[in-house]
Coordinates of C-alpha atoms in Angstrom, one line a residue:
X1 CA 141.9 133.3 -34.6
X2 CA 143.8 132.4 -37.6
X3 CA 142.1 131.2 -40.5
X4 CA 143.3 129.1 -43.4
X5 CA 141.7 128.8 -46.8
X6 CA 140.9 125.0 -47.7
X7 CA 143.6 124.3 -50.7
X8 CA 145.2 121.6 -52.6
X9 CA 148.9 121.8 -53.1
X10 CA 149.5 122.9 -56.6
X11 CA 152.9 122.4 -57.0
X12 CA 154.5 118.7 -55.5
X13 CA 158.2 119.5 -54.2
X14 CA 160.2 116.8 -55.3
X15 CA 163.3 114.6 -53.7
X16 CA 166.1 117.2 -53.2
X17 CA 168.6 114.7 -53.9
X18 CA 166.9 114.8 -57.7
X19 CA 167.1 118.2 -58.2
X20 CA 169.6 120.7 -58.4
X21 CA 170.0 123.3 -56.0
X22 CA 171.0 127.0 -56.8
X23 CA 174.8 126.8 -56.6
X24 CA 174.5 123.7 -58.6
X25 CA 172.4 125.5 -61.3
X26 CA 174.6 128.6 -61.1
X27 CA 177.8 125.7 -61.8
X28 CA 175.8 124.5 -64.9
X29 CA 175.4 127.4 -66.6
X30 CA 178.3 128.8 -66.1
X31 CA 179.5 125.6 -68.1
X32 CA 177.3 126.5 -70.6
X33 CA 178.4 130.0 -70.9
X34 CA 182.0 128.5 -70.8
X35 CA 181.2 126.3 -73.5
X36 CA 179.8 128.7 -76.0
X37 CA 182.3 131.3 -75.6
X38 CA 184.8 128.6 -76.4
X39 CA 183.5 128.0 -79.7
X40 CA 186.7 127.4 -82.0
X41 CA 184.6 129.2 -85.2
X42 CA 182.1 131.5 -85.5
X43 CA 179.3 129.2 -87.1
X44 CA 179.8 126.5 -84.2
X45 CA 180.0 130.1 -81.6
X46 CA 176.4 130.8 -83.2
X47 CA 175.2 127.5 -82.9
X48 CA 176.2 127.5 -79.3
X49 CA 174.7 130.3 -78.1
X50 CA 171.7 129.0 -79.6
X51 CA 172.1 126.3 -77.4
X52 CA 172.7 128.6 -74.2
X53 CA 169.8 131.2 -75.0
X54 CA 167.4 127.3 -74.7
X55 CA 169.3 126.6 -71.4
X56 CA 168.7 130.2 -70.0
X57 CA 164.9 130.5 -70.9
X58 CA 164.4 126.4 -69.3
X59 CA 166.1 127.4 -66.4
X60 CA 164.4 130.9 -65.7
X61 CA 161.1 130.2 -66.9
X62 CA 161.0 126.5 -65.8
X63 CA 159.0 125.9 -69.3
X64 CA 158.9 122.7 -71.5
X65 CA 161.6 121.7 -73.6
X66 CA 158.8 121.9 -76.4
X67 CA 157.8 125.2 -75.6
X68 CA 160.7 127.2 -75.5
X69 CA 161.8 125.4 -78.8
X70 CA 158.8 126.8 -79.7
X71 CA 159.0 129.7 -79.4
X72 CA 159.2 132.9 -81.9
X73 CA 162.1 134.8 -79.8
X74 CA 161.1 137.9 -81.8
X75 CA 157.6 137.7 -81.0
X76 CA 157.2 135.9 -77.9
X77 CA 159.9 137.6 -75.6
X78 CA 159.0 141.3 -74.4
X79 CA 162.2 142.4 -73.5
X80 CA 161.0 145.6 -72.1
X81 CA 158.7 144.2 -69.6
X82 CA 160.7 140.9 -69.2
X83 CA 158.1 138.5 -70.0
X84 CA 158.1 135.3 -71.8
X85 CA 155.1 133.8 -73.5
X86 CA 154.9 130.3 -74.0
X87 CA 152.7 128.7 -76.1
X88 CA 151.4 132.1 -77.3
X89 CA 149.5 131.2 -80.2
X90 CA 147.6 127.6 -78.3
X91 CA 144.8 127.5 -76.1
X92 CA 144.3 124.9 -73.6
X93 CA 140.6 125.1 -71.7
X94 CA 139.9 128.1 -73.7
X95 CA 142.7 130.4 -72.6
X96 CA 145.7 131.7 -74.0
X97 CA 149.2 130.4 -73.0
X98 CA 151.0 131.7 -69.9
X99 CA 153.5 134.5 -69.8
X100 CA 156.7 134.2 -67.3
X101 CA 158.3 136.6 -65.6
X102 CA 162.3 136.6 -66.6
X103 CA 164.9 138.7 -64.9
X104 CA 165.9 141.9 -66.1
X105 CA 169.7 140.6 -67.0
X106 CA 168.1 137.5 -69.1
X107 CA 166.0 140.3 -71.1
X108 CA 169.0 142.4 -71.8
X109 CA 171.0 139.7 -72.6
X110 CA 168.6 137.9 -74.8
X111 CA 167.8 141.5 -76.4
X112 CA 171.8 142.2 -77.1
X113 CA 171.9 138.6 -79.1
X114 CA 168.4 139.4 -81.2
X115 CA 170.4 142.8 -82.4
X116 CA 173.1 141.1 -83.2
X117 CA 173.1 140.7 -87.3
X118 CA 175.2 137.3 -87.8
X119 CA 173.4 135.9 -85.0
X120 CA 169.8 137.2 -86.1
X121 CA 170.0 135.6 -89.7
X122 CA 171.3 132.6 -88.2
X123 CA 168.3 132.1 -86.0
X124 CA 165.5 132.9 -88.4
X125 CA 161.9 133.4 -86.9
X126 CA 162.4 130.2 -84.5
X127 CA 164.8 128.7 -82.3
X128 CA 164.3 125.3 -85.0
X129 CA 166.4 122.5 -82.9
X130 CA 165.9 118.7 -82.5
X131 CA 164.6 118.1 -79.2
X132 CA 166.9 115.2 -79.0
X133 CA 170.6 117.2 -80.3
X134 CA 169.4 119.7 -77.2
X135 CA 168.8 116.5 -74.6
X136 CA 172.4 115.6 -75.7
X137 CA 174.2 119.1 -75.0
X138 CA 172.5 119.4 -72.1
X139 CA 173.2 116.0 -70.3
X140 CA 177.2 117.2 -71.8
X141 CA 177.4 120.4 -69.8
X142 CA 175.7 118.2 -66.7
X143 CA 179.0 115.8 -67.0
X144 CA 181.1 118.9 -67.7
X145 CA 180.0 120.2 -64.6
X146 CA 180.8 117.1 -62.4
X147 CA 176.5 115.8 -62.2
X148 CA 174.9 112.7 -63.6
X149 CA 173.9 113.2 -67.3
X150 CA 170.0 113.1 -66.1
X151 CA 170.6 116.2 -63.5
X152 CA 171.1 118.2 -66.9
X153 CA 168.3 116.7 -68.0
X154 CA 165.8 119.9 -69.3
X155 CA 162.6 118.2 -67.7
X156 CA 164.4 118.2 -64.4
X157 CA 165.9 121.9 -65.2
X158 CA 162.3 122.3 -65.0
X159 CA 161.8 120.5 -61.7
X160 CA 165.1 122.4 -59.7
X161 CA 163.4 125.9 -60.8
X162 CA 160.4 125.3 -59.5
X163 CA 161.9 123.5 -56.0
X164 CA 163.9 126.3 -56.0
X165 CA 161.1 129.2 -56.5
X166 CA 159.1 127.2 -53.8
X167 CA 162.4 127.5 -51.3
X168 CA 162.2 130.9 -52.3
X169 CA 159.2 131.3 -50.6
X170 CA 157.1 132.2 -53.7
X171 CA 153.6 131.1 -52.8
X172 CA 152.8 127.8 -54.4
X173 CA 149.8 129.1 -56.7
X174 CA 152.0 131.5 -58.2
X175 CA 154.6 128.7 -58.8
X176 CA 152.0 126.6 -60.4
X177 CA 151.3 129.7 -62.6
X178 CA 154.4 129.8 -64.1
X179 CA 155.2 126.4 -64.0
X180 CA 152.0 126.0 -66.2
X181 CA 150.7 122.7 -63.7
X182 CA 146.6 122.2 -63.9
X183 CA 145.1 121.2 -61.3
X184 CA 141.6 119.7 -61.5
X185 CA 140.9 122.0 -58.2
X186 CA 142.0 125.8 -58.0
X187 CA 142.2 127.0 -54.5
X188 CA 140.3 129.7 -53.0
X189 CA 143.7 132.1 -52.9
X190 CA 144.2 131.1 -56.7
X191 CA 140.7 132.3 -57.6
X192 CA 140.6 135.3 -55.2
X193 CA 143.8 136.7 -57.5
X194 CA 143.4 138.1 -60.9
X195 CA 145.3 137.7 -63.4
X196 CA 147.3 141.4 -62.9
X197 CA 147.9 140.6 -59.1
X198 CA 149.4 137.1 -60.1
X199 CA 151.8 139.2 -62.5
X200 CA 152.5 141.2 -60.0
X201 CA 153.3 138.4 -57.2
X202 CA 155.6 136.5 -59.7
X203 CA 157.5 140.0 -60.6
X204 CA 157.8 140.8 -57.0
X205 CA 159.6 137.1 -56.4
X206 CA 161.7 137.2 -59.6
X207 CA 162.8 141.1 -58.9
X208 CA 164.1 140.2 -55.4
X209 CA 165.7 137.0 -56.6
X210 CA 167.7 139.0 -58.6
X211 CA 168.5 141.6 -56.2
X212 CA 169.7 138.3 -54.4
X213 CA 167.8 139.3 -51.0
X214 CA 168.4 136.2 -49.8
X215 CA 166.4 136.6 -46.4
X216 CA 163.2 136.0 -47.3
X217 CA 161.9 134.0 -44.0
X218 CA 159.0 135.8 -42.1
X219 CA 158.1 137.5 -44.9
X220 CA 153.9 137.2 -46.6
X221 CA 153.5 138.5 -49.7
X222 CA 149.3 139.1 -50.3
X223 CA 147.1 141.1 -51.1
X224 CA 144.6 143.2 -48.5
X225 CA 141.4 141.5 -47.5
X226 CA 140.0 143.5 -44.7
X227 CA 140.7 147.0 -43.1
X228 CA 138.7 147.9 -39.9
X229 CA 139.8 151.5 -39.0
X230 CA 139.3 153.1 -35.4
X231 CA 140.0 156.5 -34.1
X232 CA 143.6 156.2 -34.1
X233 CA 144.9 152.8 -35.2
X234 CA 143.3 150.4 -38.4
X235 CA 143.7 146.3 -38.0
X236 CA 144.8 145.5 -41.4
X237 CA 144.3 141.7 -42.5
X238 CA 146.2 140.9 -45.6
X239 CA 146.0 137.6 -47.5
X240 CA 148.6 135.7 -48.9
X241 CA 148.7 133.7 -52.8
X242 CA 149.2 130.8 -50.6
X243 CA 146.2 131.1 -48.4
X244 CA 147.0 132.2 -45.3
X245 CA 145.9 135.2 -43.7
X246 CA 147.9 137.7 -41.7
X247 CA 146.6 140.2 -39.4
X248 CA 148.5 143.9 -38.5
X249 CA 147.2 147.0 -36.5
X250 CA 148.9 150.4 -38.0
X251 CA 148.5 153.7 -37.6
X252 CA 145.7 155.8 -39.5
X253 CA 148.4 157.9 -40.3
X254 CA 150.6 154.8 -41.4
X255 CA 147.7 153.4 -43.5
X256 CA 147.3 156.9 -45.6
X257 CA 150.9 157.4 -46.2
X258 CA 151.0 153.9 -47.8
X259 CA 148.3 154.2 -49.8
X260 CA 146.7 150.7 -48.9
X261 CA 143.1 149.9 -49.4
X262 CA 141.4 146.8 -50.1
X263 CA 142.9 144.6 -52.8
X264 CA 146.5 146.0 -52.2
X265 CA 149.1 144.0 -52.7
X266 CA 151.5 144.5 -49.7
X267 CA 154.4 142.3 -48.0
X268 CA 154.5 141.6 -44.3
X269 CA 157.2 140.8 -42.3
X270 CA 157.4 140.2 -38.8
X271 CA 161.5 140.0 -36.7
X272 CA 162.4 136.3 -35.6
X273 CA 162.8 137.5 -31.9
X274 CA 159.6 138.7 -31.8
X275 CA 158.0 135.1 -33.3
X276 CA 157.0 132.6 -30.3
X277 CA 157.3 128.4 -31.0
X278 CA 154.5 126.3 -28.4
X279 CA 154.1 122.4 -29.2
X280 CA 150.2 121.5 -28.8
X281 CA 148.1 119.1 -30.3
X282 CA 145.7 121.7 -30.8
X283 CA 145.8 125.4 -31.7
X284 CA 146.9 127.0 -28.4
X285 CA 144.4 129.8 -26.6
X286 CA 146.5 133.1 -27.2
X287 CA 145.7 136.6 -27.3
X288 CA 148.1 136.8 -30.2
X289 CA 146.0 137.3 -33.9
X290 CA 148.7 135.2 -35.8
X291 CA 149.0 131.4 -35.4
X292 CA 150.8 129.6 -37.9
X293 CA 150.6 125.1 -37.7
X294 CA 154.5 123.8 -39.4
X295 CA 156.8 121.9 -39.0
X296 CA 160.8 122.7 -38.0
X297 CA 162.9 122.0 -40.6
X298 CA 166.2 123.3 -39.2
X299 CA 168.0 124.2 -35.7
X300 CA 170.9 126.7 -35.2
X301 CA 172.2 126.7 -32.3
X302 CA 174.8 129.2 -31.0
X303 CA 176.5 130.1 -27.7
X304 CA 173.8 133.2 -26.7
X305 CA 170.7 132.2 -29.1
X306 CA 169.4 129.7 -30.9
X307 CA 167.3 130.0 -34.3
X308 CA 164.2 127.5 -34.8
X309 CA 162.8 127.7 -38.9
X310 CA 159.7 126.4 -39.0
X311 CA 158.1 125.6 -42.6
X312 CA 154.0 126.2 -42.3
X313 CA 152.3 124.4 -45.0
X314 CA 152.3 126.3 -47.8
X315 CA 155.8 126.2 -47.6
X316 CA 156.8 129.6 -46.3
X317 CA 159.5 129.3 -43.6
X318 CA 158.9 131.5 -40.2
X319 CA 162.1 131.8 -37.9
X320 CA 162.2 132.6 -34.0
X321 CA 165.1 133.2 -32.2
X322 CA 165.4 132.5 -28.7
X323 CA 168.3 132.7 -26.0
X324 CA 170.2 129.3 -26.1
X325 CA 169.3 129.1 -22.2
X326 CA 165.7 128.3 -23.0
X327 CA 166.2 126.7 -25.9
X328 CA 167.8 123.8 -23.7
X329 CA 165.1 124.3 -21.2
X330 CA 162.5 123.5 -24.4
X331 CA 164.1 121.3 -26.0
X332 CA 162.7 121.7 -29.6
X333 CA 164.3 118.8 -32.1
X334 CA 164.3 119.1 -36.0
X335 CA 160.7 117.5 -37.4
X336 CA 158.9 118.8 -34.2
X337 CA 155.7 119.8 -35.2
X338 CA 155.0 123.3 -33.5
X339 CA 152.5 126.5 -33.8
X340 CA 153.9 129.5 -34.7
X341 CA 152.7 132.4 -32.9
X342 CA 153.1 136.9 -33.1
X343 CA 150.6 139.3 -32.2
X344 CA 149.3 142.3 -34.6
X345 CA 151.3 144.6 -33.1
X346 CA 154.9 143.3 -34.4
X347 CA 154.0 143.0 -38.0
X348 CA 155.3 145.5 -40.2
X349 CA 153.7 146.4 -43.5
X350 CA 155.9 147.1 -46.9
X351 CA 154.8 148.4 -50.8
X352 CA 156.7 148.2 -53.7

């Protein structure tokens, strides 16, 4: 029987409509980067790419206007390791500041403008802009780029990275861990995760963003709870930063050639033809270890099959696929609230 661990949602997904999605994002900087580049002299072309370099660290790291202004970019970026610490040097309930995960490209590109000498002196120790001469460029580049001057807004740069993380499928608890949201409850899967394996979770998310492996559905990303092992096989239950808990059965062999042991931090992923949609009230009676409660979001039907994505509550979307045929015969509709069902056996196991 599946199990769920009692949570609150950390992170609130806003309306869509007031957020911007990726290509929208991808449009605004690129009007950013067109802007800067444009610079007619070299002291506005500085000050400009001031102005971008605040844009890119917003809409990677998904901190506060006042943080990233901030912060010391010689100091407080590790290029290296492609972190970002904001609010390094202030505690809030007796712990330091967060550190974000950036990708690789921001950290090279940000490292190439710190060597630079004209743009170096220019800088100083701090980024050292008004708040309000930033809210202006910003809501500019949003009108530039065809959006209402409050989508460019860097509070709801903020808002877009995190909806867009969450769509992502990054666990919400990690989200909330970059995002730097308190909560006056911390879930069980929050607690369970150190500080290293929450590192670890957000590098994983931000790594394969920027790989742009777009086909993240059916995948868990957790760390191992439980491993039973019998003569020939192991049942390996994993889980997830959002709460969830998924169970396997591999191989002995396949669990020593993989190295996993309790605490690993593995990602599952189970095929859409092998996942099974049933409407019930309550959870159905199934020989099958994984049973998932969501809600289908979206419907693509095609001439042979027909793919159901379902959205559990954490927010991770699970896909089935099932010959168009039946899918008339079941007659699913968008907003259906189903259970999502796979056995053990069709869950395959992945380390970085």
């Amino acid at each position: 029987m599946t199990e769920r661990t009692s949570h609150a949602r950390i992170v609130s997904m806003p309306n869509e409509s007031h957020c911007l999605d990726t290509v929208q994002m991808s449009r605004l900087e690129q009007s950013f980067r067109s802007w800067a580049d444009g610079a007619p002299r070299a002291d506005v072309r500085l000050s400009r790419r001031r102005i971008l370099l605040i844009f890119l660290l917003i809409r990677y790291t998904g901190g506060k206007v006042n943080e990233v202004l901030a912060l010391n970019p010689f100091q407080d970026v590790d290029v290296e390791h492609h972190l970002v610490f904001l609010g390094r040097t202030e505690k809030k309930n007796g712990r330091l500041a967060r550190e974000v995960q950036i990708p690789e490209v921001l950290s090279e590109e940000i490292k190439s403008s710190l060597k630079d000498p004209s743009f170096k002196k220019y800088l100083g120790n701090f980024f050292k802009v008004d708040p309000g001469h930033v809210r202006r460029k910003f809501y500019e580049r949003a009108i530039a780029s065809g959006f209402p001057p409050a989508m460019g807004a860097p509070e709801n740069i903020r808002r877009s990275r995190a909806v867009e993380l969450m769509q992502s499928n990054m666990p919400l608890p990690v989200v909330q861990r970059m995002m730097g949201h308190s909560t006056l409850n911390m879930t069980a899967s929050y607690v369970d995760f150190s500080d290293t394996d929450m590192r670890q979770v957000a590098k994983h998310f931000i790594e394969k963003e920027s790989r742009r492996k777009t086909s993240a559905r059916n995948s868990f990303f957790g760390k191992i709870s439980s491993i039973k092992k019998g003569d020939i096989q192991a049942k390996v239950e994993m889980i997830t930063a959002g709460g969830d808990f998924v169970t396997t059965v591999i191989t002995n062999d396949s669990l020593s050639k993989l190295g996993l042991k309790m605490g690993s931090l593995i990602t599952a992923e189970v095929k859409a033809p092998w996942v099974i949609l049933q409407k019930s009230d309550k959870e159905p009676e199934s020989t099958a270890e994984n049973r998932f409660f969501g809600t289908i979001t979206r419907i693509n039907r095609g001439k042979i099959t027909t793919e159901y994505v379902v959205r559990i509550s954490d927010g991770t979307e699970l896909c089935s696929v099932v010959s168009t045929e039946n899918a008339h015969r079941i007659d699913f509709q968008e907003n259906d609230q189903v259970w999502v069902i796979f056995n053990s056996y069709s869950v395959v196991l992945h380390t970085d």
